Short mmCIF file of C-alpha atoms in Angstrom, two decimals:
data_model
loop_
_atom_site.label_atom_id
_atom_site.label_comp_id
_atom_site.label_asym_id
_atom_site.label_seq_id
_atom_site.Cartn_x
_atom_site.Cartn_y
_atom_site.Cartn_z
CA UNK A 1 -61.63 -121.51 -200.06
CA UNK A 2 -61.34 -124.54 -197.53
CA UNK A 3 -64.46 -126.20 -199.82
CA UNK A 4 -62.53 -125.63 -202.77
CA UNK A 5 -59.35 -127.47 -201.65
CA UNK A 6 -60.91 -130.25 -200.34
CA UNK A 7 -63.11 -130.62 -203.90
CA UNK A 8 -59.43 -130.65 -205.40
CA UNK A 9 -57.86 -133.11 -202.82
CA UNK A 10 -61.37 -135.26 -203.65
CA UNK A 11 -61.18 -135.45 -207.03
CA UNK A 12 -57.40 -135.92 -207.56
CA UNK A 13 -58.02 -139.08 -205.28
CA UNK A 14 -60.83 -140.14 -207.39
CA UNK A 15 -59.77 -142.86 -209.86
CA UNK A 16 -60.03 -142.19 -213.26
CA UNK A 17 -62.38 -145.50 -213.77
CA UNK A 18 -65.04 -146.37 -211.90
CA UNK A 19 -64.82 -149.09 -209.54
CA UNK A 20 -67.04 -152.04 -210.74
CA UNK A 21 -70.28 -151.90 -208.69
CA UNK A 22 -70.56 -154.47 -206.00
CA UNK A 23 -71.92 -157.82 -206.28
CA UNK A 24 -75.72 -158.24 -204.83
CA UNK A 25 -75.86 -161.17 -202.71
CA UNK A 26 -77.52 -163.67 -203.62
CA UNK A 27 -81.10 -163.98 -202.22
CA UNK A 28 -81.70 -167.65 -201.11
CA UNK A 29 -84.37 -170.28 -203.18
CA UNK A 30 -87.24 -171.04 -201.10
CA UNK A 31 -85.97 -174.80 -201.26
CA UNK A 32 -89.39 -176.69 -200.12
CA UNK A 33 -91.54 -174.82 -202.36
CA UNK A 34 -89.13 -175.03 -205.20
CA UNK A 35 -88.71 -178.89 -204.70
CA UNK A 36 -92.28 -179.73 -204.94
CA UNK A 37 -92.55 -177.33 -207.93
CA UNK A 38 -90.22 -179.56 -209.52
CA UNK A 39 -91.08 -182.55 -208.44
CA UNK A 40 -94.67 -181.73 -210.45
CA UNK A 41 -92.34 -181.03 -213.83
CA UNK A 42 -90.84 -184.50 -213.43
CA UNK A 43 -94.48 -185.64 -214.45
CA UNK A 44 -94.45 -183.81 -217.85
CA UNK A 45 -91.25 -185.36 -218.96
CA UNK A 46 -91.81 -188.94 -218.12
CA UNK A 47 -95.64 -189.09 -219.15
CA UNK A 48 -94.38 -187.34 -222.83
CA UNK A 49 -91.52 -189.55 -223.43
CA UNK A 50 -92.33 -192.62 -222.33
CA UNK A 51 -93.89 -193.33 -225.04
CA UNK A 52 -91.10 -192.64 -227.42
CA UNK A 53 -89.13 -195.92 -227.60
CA UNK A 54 -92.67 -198.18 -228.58
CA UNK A 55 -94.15 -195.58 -230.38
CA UNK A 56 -93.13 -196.90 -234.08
CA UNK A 57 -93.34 -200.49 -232.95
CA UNK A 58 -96.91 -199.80 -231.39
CA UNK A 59 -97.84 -198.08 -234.70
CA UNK A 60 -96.32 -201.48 -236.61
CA UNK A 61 -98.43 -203.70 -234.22
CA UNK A 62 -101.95 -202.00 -234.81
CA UNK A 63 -101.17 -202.46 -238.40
CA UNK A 64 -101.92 -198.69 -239.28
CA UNK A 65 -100.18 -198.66 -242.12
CA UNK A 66 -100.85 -201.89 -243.82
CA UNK A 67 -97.29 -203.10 -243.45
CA UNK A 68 -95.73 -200.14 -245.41
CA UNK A 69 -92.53 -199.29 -243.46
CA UNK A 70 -92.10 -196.13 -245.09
CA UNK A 71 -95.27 -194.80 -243.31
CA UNK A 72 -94.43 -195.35 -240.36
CA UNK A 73 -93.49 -192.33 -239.51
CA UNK A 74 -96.11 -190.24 -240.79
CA UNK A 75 -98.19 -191.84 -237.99
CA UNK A 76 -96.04 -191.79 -235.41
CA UNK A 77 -95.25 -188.17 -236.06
CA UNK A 78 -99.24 -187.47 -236.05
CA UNK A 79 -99.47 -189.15 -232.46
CA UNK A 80 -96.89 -187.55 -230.85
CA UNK A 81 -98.17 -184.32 -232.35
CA UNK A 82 -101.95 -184.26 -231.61
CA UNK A 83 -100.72 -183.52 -227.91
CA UNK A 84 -99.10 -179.88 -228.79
CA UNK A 85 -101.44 -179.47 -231.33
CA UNK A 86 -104.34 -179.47 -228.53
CA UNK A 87 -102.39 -177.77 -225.85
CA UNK A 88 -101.69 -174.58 -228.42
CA UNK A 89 -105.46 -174.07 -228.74
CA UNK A 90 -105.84 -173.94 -224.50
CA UNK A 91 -102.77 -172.93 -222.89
CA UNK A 92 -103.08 -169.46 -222.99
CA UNK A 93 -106.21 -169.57 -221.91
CA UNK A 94 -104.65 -171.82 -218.69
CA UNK A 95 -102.46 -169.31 -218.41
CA UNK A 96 -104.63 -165.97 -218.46
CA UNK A 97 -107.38 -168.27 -215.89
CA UNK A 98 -104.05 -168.80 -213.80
CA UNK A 99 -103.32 -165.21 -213.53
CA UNK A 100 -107.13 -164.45 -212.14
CA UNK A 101 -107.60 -167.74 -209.98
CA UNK A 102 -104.20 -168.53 -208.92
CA UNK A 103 -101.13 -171.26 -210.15
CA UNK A 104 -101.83 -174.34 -207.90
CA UNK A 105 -105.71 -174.61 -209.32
CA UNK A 106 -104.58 -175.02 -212.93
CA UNK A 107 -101.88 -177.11 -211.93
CA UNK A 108 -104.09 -179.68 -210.11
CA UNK A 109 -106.62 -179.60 -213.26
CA UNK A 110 -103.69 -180.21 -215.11
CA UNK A 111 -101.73 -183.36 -213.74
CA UNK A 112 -105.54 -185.12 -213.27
CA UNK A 113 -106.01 -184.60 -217.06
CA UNK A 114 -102.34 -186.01 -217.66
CA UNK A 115 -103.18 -189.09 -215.24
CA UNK A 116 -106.46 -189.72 -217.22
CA UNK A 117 -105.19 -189.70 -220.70
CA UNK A 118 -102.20 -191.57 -220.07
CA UNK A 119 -103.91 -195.17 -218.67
CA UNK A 120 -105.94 -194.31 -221.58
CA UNK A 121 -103.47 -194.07 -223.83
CA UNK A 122 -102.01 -197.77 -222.65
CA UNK A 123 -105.44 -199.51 -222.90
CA UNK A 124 -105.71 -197.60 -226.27
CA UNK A 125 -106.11 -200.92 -229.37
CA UNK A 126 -107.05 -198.39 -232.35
CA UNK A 127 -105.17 -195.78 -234.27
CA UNK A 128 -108.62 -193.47 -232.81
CA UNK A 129 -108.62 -194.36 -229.07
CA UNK A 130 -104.70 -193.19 -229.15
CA UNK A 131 -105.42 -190.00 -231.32
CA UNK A 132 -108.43 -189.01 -228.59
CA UNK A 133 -105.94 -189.95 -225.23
CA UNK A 134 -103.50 -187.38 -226.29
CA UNK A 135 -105.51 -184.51 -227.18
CA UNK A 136 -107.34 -185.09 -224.09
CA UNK A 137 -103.91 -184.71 -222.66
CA UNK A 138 -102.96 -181.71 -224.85
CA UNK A 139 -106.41 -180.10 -224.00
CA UNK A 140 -106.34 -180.36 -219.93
CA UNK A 141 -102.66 -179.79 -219.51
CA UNK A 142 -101.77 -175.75 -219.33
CA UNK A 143 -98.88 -176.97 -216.34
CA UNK A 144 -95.89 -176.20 -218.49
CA UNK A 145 -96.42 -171.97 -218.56
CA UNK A 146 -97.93 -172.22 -215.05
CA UNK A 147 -94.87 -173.66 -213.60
CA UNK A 148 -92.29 -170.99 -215.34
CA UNK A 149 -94.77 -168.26 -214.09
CA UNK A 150 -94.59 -169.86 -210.36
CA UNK A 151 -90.63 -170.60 -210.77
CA UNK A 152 -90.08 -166.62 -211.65
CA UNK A 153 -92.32 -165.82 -208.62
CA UNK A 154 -89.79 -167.62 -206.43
CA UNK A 155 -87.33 -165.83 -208.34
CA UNK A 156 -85.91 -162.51 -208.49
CA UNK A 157 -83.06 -161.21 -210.68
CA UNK A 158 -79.81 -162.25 -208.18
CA UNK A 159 -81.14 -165.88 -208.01
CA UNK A 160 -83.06 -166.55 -211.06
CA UNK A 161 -79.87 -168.01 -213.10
CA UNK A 162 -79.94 -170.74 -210.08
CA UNK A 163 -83.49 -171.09 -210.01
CA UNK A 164 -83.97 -171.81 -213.85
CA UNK A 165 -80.83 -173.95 -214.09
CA UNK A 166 -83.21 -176.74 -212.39
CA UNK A 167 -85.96 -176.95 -215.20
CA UNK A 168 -83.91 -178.63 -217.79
CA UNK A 169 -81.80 -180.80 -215.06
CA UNK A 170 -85.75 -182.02 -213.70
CA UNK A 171 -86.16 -182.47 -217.60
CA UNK A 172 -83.49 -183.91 -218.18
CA UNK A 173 -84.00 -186.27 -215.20
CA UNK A 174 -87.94 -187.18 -216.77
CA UNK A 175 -86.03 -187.63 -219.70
CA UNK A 176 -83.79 -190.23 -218.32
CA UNK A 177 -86.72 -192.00 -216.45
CA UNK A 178 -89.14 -191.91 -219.28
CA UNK A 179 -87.65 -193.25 -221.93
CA UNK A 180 -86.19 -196.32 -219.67
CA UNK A 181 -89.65 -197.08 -218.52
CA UNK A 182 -90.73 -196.63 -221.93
CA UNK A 183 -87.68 -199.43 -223.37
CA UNK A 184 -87.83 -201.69 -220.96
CA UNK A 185 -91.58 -202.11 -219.05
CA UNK A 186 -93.00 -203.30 -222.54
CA UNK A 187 -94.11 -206.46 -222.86
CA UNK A 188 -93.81 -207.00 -218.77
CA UNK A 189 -95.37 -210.83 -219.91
CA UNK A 190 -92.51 -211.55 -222.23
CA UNK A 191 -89.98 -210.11 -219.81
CA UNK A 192 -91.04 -210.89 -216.74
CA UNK A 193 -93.43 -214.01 -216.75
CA UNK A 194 -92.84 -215.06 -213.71
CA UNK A 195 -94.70 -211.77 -212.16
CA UNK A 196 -96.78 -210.92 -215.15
CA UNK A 197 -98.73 -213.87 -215.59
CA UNK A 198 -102.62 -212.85 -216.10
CA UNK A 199 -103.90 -212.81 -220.16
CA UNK A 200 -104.08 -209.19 -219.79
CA UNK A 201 -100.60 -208.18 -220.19
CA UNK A 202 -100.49 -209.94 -223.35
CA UNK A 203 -103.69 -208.03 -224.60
CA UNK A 204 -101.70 -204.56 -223.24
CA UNK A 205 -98.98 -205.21 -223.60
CA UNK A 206 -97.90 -201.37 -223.67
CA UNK A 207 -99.92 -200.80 -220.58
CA UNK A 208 -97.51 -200.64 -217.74
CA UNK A 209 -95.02 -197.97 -218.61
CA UNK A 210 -98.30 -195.94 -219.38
CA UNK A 211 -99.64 -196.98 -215.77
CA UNK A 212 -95.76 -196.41 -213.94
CA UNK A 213 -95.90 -192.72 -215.42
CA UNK A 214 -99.68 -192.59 -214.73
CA UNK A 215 -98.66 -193.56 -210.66
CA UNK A 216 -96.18 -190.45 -210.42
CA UNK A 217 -98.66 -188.08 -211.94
CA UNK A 218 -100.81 -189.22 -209.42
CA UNK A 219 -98.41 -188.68 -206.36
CA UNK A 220 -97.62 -185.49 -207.90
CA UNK A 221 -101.38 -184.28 -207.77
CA UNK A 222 -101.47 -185.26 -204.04
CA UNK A 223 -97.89 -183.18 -203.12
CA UNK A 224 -99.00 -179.84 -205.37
CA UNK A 225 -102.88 -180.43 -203.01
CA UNK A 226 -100.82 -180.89 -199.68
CA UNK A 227 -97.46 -178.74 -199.89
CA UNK A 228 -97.58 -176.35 -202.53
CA UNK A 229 -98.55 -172.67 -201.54
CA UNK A 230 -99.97 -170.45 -203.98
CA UNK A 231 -97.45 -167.79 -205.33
CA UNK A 232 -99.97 -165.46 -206.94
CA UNK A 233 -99.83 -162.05 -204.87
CA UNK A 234 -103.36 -161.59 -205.02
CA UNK A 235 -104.42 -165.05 -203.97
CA UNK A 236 -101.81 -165.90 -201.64
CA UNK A 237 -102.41 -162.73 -199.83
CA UNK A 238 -105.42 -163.18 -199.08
CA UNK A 239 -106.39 -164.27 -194.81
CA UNK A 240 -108.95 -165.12 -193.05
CA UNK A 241 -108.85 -161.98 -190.91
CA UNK A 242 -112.22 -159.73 -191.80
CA UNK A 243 -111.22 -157.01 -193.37
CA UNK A 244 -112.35 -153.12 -192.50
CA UNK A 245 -115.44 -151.75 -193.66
CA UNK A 246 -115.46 -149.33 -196.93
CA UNK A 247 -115.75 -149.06 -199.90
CA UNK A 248 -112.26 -148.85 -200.76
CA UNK A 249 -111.53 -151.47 -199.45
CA UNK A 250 -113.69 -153.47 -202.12
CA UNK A 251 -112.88 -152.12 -204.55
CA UNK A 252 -109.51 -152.96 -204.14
CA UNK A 253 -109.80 -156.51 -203.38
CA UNK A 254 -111.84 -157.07 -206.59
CA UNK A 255 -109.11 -154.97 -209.09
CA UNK A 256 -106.62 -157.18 -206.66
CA UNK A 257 -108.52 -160.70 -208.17
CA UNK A 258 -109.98 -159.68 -211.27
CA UNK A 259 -107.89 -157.21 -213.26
CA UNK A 260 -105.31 -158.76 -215.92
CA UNK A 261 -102.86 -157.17 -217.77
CA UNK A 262 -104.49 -156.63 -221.79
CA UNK A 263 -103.01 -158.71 -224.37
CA UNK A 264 -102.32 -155.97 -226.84
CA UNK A 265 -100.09 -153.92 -224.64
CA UNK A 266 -97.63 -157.01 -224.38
CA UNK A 267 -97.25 -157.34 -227.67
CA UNK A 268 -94.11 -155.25 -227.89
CA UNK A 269 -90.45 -155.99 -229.32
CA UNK A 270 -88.78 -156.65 -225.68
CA UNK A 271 -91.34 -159.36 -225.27
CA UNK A 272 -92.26 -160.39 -228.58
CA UNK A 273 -88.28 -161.73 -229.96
CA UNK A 274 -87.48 -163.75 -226.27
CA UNK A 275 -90.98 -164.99 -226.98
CA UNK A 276 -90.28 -165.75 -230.76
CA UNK A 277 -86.74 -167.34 -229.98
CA UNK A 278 -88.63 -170.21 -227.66
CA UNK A 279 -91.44 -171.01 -230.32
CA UNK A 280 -88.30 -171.87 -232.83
CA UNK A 281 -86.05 -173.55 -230.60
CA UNK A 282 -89.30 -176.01 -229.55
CA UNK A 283 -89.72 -176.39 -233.43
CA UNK A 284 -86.21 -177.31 -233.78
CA UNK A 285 -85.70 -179.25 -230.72
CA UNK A 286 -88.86 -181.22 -231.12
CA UNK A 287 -87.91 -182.12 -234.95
CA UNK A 288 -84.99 -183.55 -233.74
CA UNK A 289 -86.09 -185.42 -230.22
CA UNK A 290 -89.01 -186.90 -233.08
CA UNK A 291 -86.59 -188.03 -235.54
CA UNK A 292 -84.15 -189.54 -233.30
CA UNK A 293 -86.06 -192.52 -232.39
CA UNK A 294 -87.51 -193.20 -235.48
CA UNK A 295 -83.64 -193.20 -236.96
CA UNK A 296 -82.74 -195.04 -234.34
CA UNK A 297 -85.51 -197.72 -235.31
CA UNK A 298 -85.39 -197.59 -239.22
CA UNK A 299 -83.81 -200.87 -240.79
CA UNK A 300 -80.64 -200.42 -242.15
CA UNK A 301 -81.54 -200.58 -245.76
CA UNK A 302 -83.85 -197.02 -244.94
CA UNK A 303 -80.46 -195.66 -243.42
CA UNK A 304 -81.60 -196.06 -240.00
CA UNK A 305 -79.47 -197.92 -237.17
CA UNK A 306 -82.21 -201.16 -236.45
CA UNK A 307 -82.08 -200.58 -232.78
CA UNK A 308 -84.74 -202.37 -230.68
CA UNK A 309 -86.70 -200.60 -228.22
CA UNK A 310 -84.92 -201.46 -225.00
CA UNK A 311 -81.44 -200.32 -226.85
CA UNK A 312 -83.52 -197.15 -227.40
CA UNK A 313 -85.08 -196.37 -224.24
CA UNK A 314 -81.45 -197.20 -222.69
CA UNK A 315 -79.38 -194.49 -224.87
CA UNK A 316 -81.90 -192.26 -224.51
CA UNK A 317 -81.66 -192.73 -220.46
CA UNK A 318 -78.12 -192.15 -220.59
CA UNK A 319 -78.30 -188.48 -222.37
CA UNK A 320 -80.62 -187.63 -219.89
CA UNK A 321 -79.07 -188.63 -217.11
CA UNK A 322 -75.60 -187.05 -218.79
CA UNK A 323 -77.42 -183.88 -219.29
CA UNK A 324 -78.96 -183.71 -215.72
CA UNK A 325 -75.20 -184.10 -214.20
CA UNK A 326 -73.90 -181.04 -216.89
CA UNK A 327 -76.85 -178.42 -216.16
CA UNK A 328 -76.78 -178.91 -212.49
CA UNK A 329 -72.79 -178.73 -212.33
CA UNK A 330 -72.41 -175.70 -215.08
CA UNK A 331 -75.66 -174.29 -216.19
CA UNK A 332 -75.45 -171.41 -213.76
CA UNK A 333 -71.78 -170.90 -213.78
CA UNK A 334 -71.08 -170.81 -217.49
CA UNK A 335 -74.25 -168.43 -217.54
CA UNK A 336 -72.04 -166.43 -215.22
CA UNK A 337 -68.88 -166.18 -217.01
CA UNK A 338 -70.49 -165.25 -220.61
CA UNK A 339 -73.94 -163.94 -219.95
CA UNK A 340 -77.16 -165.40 -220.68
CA UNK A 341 -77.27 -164.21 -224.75
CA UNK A 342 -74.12 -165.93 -225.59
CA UNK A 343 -74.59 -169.21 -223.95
CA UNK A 344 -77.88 -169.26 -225.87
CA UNK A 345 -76.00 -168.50 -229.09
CA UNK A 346 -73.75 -170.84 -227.99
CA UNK A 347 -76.23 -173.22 -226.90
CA UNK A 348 -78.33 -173.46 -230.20
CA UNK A 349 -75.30 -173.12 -232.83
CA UNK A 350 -74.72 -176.90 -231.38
CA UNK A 351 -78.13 -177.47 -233.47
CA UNK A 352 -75.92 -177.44 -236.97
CA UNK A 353 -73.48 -180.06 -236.43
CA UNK A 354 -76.11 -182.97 -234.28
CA UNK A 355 -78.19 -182.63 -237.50
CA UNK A 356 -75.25 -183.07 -239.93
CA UNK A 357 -74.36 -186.67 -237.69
CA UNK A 358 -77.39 -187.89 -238.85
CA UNK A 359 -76.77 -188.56 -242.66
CA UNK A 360 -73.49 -189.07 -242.09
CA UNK A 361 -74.42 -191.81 -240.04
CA UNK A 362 -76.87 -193.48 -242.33
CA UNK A 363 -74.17 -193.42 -245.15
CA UNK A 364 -71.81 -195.67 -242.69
CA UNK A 365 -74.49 -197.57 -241.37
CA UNK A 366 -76.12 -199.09 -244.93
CA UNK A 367 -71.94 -199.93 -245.97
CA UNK A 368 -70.98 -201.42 -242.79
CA UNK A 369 -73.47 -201.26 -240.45
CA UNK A 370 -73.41 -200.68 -236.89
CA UNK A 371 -69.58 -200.53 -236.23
CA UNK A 372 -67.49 -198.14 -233.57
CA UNK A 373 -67.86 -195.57 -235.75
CA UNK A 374 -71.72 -195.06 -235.11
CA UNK A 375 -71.07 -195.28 -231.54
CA UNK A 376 -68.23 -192.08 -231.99
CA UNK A 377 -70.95 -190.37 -233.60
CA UNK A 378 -74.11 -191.21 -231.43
CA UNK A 379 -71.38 -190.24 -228.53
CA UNK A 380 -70.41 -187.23 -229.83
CA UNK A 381 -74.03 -185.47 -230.52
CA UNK A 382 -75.39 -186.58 -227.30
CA UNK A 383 -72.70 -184.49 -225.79
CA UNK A 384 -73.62 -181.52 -227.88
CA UNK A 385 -76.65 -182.10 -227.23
CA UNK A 386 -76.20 -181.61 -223.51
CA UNK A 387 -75.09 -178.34 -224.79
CA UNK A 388 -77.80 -177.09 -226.55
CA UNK A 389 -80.00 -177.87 -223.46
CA UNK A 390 -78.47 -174.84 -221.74
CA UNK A 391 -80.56 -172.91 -224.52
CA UNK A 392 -83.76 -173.68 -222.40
CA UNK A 393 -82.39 -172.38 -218.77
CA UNK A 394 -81.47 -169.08 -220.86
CA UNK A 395 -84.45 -168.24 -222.74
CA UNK A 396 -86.92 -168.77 -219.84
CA UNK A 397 -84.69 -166.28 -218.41
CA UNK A 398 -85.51 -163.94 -220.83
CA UNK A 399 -88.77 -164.23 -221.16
CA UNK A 400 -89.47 -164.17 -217.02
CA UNK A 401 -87.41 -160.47 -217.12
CA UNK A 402 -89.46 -159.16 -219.93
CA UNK A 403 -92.47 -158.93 -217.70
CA UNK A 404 -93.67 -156.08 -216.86
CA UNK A 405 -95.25 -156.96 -213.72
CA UNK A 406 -96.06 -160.31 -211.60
CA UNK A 407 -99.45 -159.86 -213.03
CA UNK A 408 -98.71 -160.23 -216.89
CA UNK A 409 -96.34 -162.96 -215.78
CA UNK A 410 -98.61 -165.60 -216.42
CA UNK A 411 -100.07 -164.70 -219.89
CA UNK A 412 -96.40 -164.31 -221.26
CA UNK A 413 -95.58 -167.28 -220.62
CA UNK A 414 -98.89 -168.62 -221.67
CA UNK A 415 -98.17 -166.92 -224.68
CA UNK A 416 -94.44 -168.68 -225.02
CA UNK A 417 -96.17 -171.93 -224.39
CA UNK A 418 -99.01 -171.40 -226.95
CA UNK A 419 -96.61 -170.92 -229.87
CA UNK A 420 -93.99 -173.34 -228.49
CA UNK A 421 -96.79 -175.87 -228.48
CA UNK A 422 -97.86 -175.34 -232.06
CA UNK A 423 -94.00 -175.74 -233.03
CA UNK A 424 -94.24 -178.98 -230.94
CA UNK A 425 -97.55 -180.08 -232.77
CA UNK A 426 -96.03 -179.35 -236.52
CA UNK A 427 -92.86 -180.13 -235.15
CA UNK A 428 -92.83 -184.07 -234.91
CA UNK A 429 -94.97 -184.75 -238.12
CA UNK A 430 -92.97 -182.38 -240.24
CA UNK A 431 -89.62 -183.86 -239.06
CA UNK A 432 -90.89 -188.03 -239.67
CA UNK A 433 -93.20 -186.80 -242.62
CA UNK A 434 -90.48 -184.87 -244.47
CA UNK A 435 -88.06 -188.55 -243.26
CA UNK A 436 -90.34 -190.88 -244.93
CA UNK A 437 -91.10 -188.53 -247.68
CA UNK A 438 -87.20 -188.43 -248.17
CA UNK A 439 -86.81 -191.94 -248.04
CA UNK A 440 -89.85 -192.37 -250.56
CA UNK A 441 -88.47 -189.94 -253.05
CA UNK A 442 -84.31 -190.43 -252.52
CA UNK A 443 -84.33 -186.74 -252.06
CA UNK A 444 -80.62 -185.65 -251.90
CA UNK A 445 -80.08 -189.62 -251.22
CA UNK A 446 -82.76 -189.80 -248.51
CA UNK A 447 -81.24 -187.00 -246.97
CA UNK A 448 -83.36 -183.99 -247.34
CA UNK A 449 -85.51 -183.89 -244.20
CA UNK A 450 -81.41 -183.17 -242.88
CA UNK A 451 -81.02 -180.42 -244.94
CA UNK A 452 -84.24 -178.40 -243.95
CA UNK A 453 -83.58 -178.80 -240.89
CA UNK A 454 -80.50 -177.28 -240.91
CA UNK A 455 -81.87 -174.25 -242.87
CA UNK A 456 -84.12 -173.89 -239.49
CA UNK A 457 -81.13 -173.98 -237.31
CA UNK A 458 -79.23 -171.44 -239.31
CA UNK A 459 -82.27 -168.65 -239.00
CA UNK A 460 -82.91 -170.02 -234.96
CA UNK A 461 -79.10 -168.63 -234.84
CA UNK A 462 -79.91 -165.33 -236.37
CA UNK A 463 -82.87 -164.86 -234.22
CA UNK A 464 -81.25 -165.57 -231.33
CA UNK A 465 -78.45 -162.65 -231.90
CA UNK A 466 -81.68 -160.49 -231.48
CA UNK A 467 -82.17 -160.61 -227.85
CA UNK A 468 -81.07 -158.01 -225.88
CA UNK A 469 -77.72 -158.35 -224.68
CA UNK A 470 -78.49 -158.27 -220.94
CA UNK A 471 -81.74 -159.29 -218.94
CA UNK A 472 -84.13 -156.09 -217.86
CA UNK A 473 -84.07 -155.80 -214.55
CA UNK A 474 -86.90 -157.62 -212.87
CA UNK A 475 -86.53 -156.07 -209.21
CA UNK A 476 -88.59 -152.77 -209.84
CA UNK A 477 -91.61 -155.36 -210.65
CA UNK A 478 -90.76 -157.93 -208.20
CA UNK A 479 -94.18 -157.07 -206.19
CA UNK A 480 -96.58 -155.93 -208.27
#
């Protein structure tokens, strides 16, 4: 009777909703480890877009295209593809080998390849020596899935958001480095003559932003080799301590080293759409990021805004360095407030309205030319740009909690990266290709390469409000 009454007290006191369950505390980044991670990122950024704000002159110079204008940008769209293009057909394979031999090896083969191709790529005088310096770069380079496997094994699910957040600001900071180093190290003879006196600046004369971004690859190979620990359980547990006799014993050290997850059993819907959503926002992305300079370079009779390379490597600086200052100060918090689906629907909705600036730009620009209107406009879809960059912070996110276990960490991501890199390799040559072709043509007034490109942004949207609407939890996995 006494049990009874004090059920009834119990449950008259209970509230009729549930009190919201209480906040895990954060657990804290392993800074040091973290920093050095990123520091190796920075090198993918500035080595891929440095290139960006010569790339059409360079392409003019070496007299490709036997002065045609027009085809400018089918070349320039082939060279900045050939890297993706050659990176699809390895970096799953980088990132299976990394799940059997550890992150940091892979990483180190990695940023030497990078180093290699891009002092090759300066000395490069041919259309051939620059089409064989990026797919050696495409073919060496598996870092990009290594590092989001290593950044989610620093992770767990109450610091992850945090974690993540710093990709796209280190991208964002290559991004802002790059492209200035790219703009304005060109030419060092012309610019700086007083310094740059010997004949062979004037035979390179694209050499030195090539050899500046070749010089931080380098220092970035020698702090992964000294500071960087391995984050792989089964490598980074192992000691030098001998271990107990037993066959056991053996046999669980080699299922420790050699057994990977099979390919087939990740091939499921939780996995497959987070994967799916990357491979067309890099298609989307990279169509853009290729067009923009060439716009930016066109002559104003081709609708384009006749900037000079400097002007370009300059504006481009400034979105990056605009974008570095907006993920690190809100990424994380506005993930927060609305979750991470809807700041990626947010996120890549911005893709609609920065392609719809571009023709109406080039319909300004050919009656008045460059006025304050342009700059309104250029203004106004950097800053949704910025926004759309969230999109990248979010969807690693994703694809890090679909995981099963640390072990199948690696090849999901090397999966990601393999079909993000073959949107990156069709990406840039469909986007110029389909810009010249529209210019060629008058398609929908030159316009057309705007229009399919909005198509893709409309069905990256619908994909996108596919994802689940919260993250699986990664903590039941966290070591396995």
């Amino acid at each position: 009777m006494h049990e009874d009454h004090t059920s009834s007290i119990a449950d008259e006191e209970r509230p009729l909703l549930p009190s919201r369950k209480a906040k895990i505390p954060s657990t804290p980044l392993p800074k040091l480890q973290i920093a050095v991670l990123l520091i190796v990122q920075l090198a993918e950024p500035i080595s891929s877009m440095c290139i960006y704000p010569f790339i059409n002159q360079l392409v003019r110079e070496l007299d490709i295209t036997g002065g045609d204008e027009t085809k400018v940008g089918y070349y320039a769209g082939l060279i900045e593809s050939l890297f993706f293009a050659t990176q699809a057909v390895t970096v799953l394979r980088w990132s299976r080998l990394s799940d059997r031999i550890g992150r940091k090896p892979v990483l180190l083969i990695g940023l030497f390849g990078l180093c290699i191709s891009m002092l090759a790529f300066g000395l490069s005088k041919t259309f051939w020596a620059l089409v064989i310096s990026r797919c050696i770069c495409g073919m060496l380079n598996g870092n990009i899935g290594v590092m989001k496997s290593m950044m989610g094994e620093l992770t767990d699910s109450t610091n992850m958001a945090r974690g993540f957040s710093f990709m796209p600001i280190v991208w964002c900071v290559g991004a802002t480095i790059g492209p200035f180093m790219g703009g304005h190290l060109v030419r060092p003879r012309d610019h700086f003559p007083g310094i740059f006196t010997s004949p062979f600046w004037g035979n390179y004369p694209y050499f030195l932003p090539c050899a500046a971004a070749a010089s931080f690859t380098a220092i970035s190979f020698i702090l992964i080799l000294l500071f960087l620990k391995e984050t792989l359980p089964s490598v980074s547990s192992v000691t030098p301590s001998v271990p107990e006799p037993g066959p056991s014993n053996a046999t669980a050290s080699s299922s420790a080293t050699s057994e990977t997850v099979p390919f087939r059993s990740l091939l499921t819907p939780s996995i497959v759409i987070p994967v799916a959503n990357y491979a067309t926002l890099a298609l989307v992305e990279i169509a853009v990021i290729a067009l923009q300079p060439l716009f930016y370079s066109t002559p104003h009779e081709y609708g384009g805004l006749d900037f000079t390379p400097s002007v370009i490597g300059s504006w481009v600086a400034l979105f990056g360095f605009v974008d570095g200052i907006f993920q690190l100060c809100f990424f994380a918090e506005i993930v927060g407030r609305l979750g991470p689906k809807r700041t990626f629907l947010l996120s890549v909705s911005c893709f609609i309205p920065i392609i719809a600036i571009f023709p109406i730009m080039s319909s300004i620009v050919q009656v008045r030319g460059v006025d304050p209107t342009i700059w309104f406009l250029l203004t106004l879809q950097l800053s949704l740009t910025v926004v759309l960059d969230m999109s990248f912070g979010c969807i690693l996110m994703f694809i890090t909690s679909a995981a099963p276990t640390k072990r199948s960490l690696g090849t999901i991501n090397g999966m990601g990266q393999t079909l993000a890199s073959i949107a990156r390799a069709v990406g840039p040559a469909m986007a110029t290709s389909l810009f010249a072709f529209s210019k060629e043509r008058n398609l929908l007034g030159g316009n057309a390469v705007y229009a399919f490109l909005g198509l893709m942004a409309c069905g990256l949207v619908y994909l996108a409000s596919c994802l689940p609407s919260k993250l699986a939890d990664r903590d039941d996995n966290r070591n396995q």
